[in-house]
Structures are given as C-alpha cells and as structure tokens.
Amino acid sequence: MASEHVIEEKKQGQALVTNNIKGNTKKLFIESYGCQMNMNDSEIVAAILETQGYNTTNKLEEADLVLVNTCSIREKAEQTIRKRLQKYNRVKIDENPKMKIGVLGCMAERLKTKFLDEEKMVDLVVGPDAYKDLPNLLKEVEEGRDAINVILSKEETYGDISPVRLNSNGVSAFVTITRGCDNMCTFCVVPFTRGRERSRDPKSIIDEAKDLWNKGFKEITLLGQNADSYLWYGGGLKKEFKKASEIAQQTAIDFAKLLEMVATALPKMRIRFATSNPYDMHEDVLHAIANHDNICKYIHLPVQSGSTRILKKMNRQHTREEYIELIDKIRTIIPDCAISHDIITGFCTETEEDHQQTLSLMDYVKYDFGFMFAYSERPGTLAAKKMPDDVPLEVKKRRLTEIINKQMAHSKFRLEQFIGKTVEVLIDGVSKKNKEEWKGRNSQNAVVVFPKTGSEKLGDLVHVKINRATAATLIGEKI
Ligand code: 5AD
Ligand code: SF4
C-alpha cells in the first residue's frame, strides 16, 4: 500500500464551496490541506470574507482571491502546497492577472515573510490566529502592497464567528473548542505554528452546537489539537491557569464537564471529538462517554511509538505501560469503544527492537483504525535541533509497511466483529459506488453501506443489520 494512511484524509485539497450571499460580487477560491482544524479554520475565513463581499467558487480561473490553508506537519505536505502555488501562479499569468493569492495556516506561520521575499508567489501571508485581520490585509493588497500577519495570540478562539459550512453534507460539522498545543513533542511543528493552548467559552460552543442542530445538523466533532486538555476559566492561556483567581480555578470547566454539558444540552446530537493525547485523557472523560448515548464510542488516541525509550525521546510524557493502562481502562469503562492511533516509524535512534515494541503494542490493542507516517524532520523542532535523523529512509519505509499491514489485519478483525449485529447508523451520504445505497457511520466510526428502502433520508439515524465486511466497509440492510 503506497499511501501513508489507512484511512483517507477528508476532502484534502478540494476547493471548498457553499455560500452564495446575494449582493456579494467578489469570488473566493479556498482550498484546505492538513487536519480537520484547518478545514474548520477555512470555514471561519469564509465567514470573515463573506462580510467583505466574497462568495466561494470552485472555478480557480474566475477567482478574485485564491487562498490555500496550509499544513506543515511533514515535508511532503509542504511540497504538495508549493506545487499548488505554482499552479495558481500559472493560472494567474495565463488567465486572470488580477487574481490575488494568499497563504494561510501552518506554513504561513512557519515560513512567514519567506513567501513574500524569496518565493514571490503570493500577495498575502496570514497565520492561524490572524484571520480577523484579513479585511485590513486585503485593503493593503488591493492598494498594491504585500500583506502579512503571523502574530500568534493568547486569546483568539474565533468563538464569536459563525463559520460558513463549506462542502457540507448538512449532517456533520466541526466545532473548534481549543486552539494551539503546549505539549512540545520533540518531532512536532504544531506548537510553533499554532501557538499556546487556549480554550473557547463553553457558552459559545453550546450556542454554535444549538445553531447547527436548528439548521438540521445531526453530528458535531469537537476539535482541538489536544481536545482533552480543554480548560475554561474565563479565557486566557492554559499555562496561566495557576495565576487565575481562586474562584476562577474552582469554577473552571474541563473537557469531561464540557462533554457532559454539550451532550446534555443537545441530547439527540451525535457528538465526536478529536484529538486525545494519552497524557491528558482522564478517567472522568471515559465516564462521560459511557454515560451519554449520544457521545460516540470512539477515541482517537495517538501513541506514536510502542517503545518507552522512543516515547521519552519524543517527550510524550507517558510510558508504554501507562498507555496500556489507559487502554485497559477504556476497555473496562466503555467495552464497545473503538480506538484508533497515529504512529510514526523511524524516529531518531529507533532500533529494530523499538519497532518490534510498536508492533507488539498494536497486537495488544488491536486498533480499529490508524494513521501511520514515516518520520519527517521539521525545522525548528527540538528533534531537528538536537537529534540526528539517523534511520535510513528505506528502513523507515519498510517499518511503515509492516505497521500498515498489521493495521489492515486489525481493521479487518474489528470490522468482522460487527457481522451479524445490528448497529445504529447516521446516514451522511449516498454510496460512491452505487446510487441506490446509503452510506453512514456507526458510533464506532466504521463506515456502513446499505440499500435504500425509500423510507429513510440523509441525516436519519437508522438500524442496520451487518451481513458482511470488506477491507474498510461494513455492508448490511436496514431493519
Ligand atoms: N513526522 C511524521 N509524522 C508526524 N506527525 C507529527 N509530526 C510528524 C513528523 N515530524 C504525525 C503524528 C501526529 C499526526 C498528526 O502526524 O503521528 O499525531
Ligand atoms: Fe498540519 Fe498540524 Fe497545522 Fe493541522 S495543526 S495543519 S496537522 S501542521
């Protein structure tokens, strides 16, 4: 399998289209790469630009403004984006010289003025915390100047902006709850591109969720680089919590409380969340999941490596044994919970023995899904500064293949456990292979396909008896 992933990344790099506000005459072409947070940020950007007279378009040639929301997580992600920028520039020169081009997101934050000075490929560079400055920056650009804002913020959560839902199926939506990351894993560029952790006011989260429900949405995913680290004490950085007043500290709302609040306020909305760092995931979150039928029984719990020695080098703050303890707790408190992982192969100094530890951890957990990557050194990270990238590429790739093969076997094993059972499926679209079939997901996030009967519609929760499983899909019939 050539791909780095077992699971596809959603809607990578597609033009994001939806809004059509009457009276808006300017056209925005916006593409998003990377994580779900980036997708949601593009929806926030579209909302900000809607007030500036822009509607979205999927025709690159006709755009007045082209924005690419970028990812820096691995070198390959950055290369893909550079190619896209070259393509935009060709279209600009050949077909639409008035077009303005801007870079948003993590790569904007990482490379800053380099885009303007060296590459001369863009007019506008905006980091993840500066989107509210877009109207001012666009004025600069319209007056013929390059514009840049890559200032990271202590407070910005965009809690007051109602995102324009782009490429939406009208059923599932993202709701961002925290921004930034304080964990400082040594391989990861995110703390540098997205800044320090801060949480969003729970009231604005619940208001947004209610608004989505009223608009017909049936599922929300609460998003954070580190969702379990959510902590609201009136605003401000997580790391300044200890400086807050006693009352603020006592009345603070953590992730378990937030989950309970959202699940109770919207008892029929399906609730998912991502991503969980094992270090920050506590037992009360597991009880919240177990206690509410509407919180999906699925946890994305990246482990990165099964070797305690490597975990230490990665600054992951937990050992292999502690991770296994957490897995055991999940299995006890939520017996039907699906679990997925992220794993990196070939991190600095990784030996065959370390790799075997990762494989044996996978055997222990038998994950339902997984996202797997070969280590890619990122400039500026502690690993890049202090640890030689000493595992040869062929070795990284061979280990990656072994891990992917194992995950495929485990995914198959997990899917097969549903055969003969009846599961609850939220219909989120029509099957790509057959228009006469619906597609949806069960609580455990497995994709389920079944024939239409004529009595159900998009957004319905239906019961489906599972008859068989392919490599990544359950196939059944509505009962
Ligand atoms: N190289 C390879 N994979 C990485 N990830 C993060 N940084 C790197 C890197 N430098 C992976 C981790 C993380 C996921 C989002 O991307 O597994 O959990
Ligand atoms: Fe990529 Fe990470 Fe930035 Fe998301 S937060 S876009 S995964 S670098």
CSV table of C-alpha atoms in Angstrom, one decimal, residues 32 215 219 449:
chain,number,residue,atom,x,y,z
A,32,SER,CA,-7.6,23.3,2.6
A,215,LYS,CA,-30.1,24.1,10.9
A,219,GLU,CA,-23.4,15.3,14.4
A,449,VAL,CA,-23.3,0.9,3.4
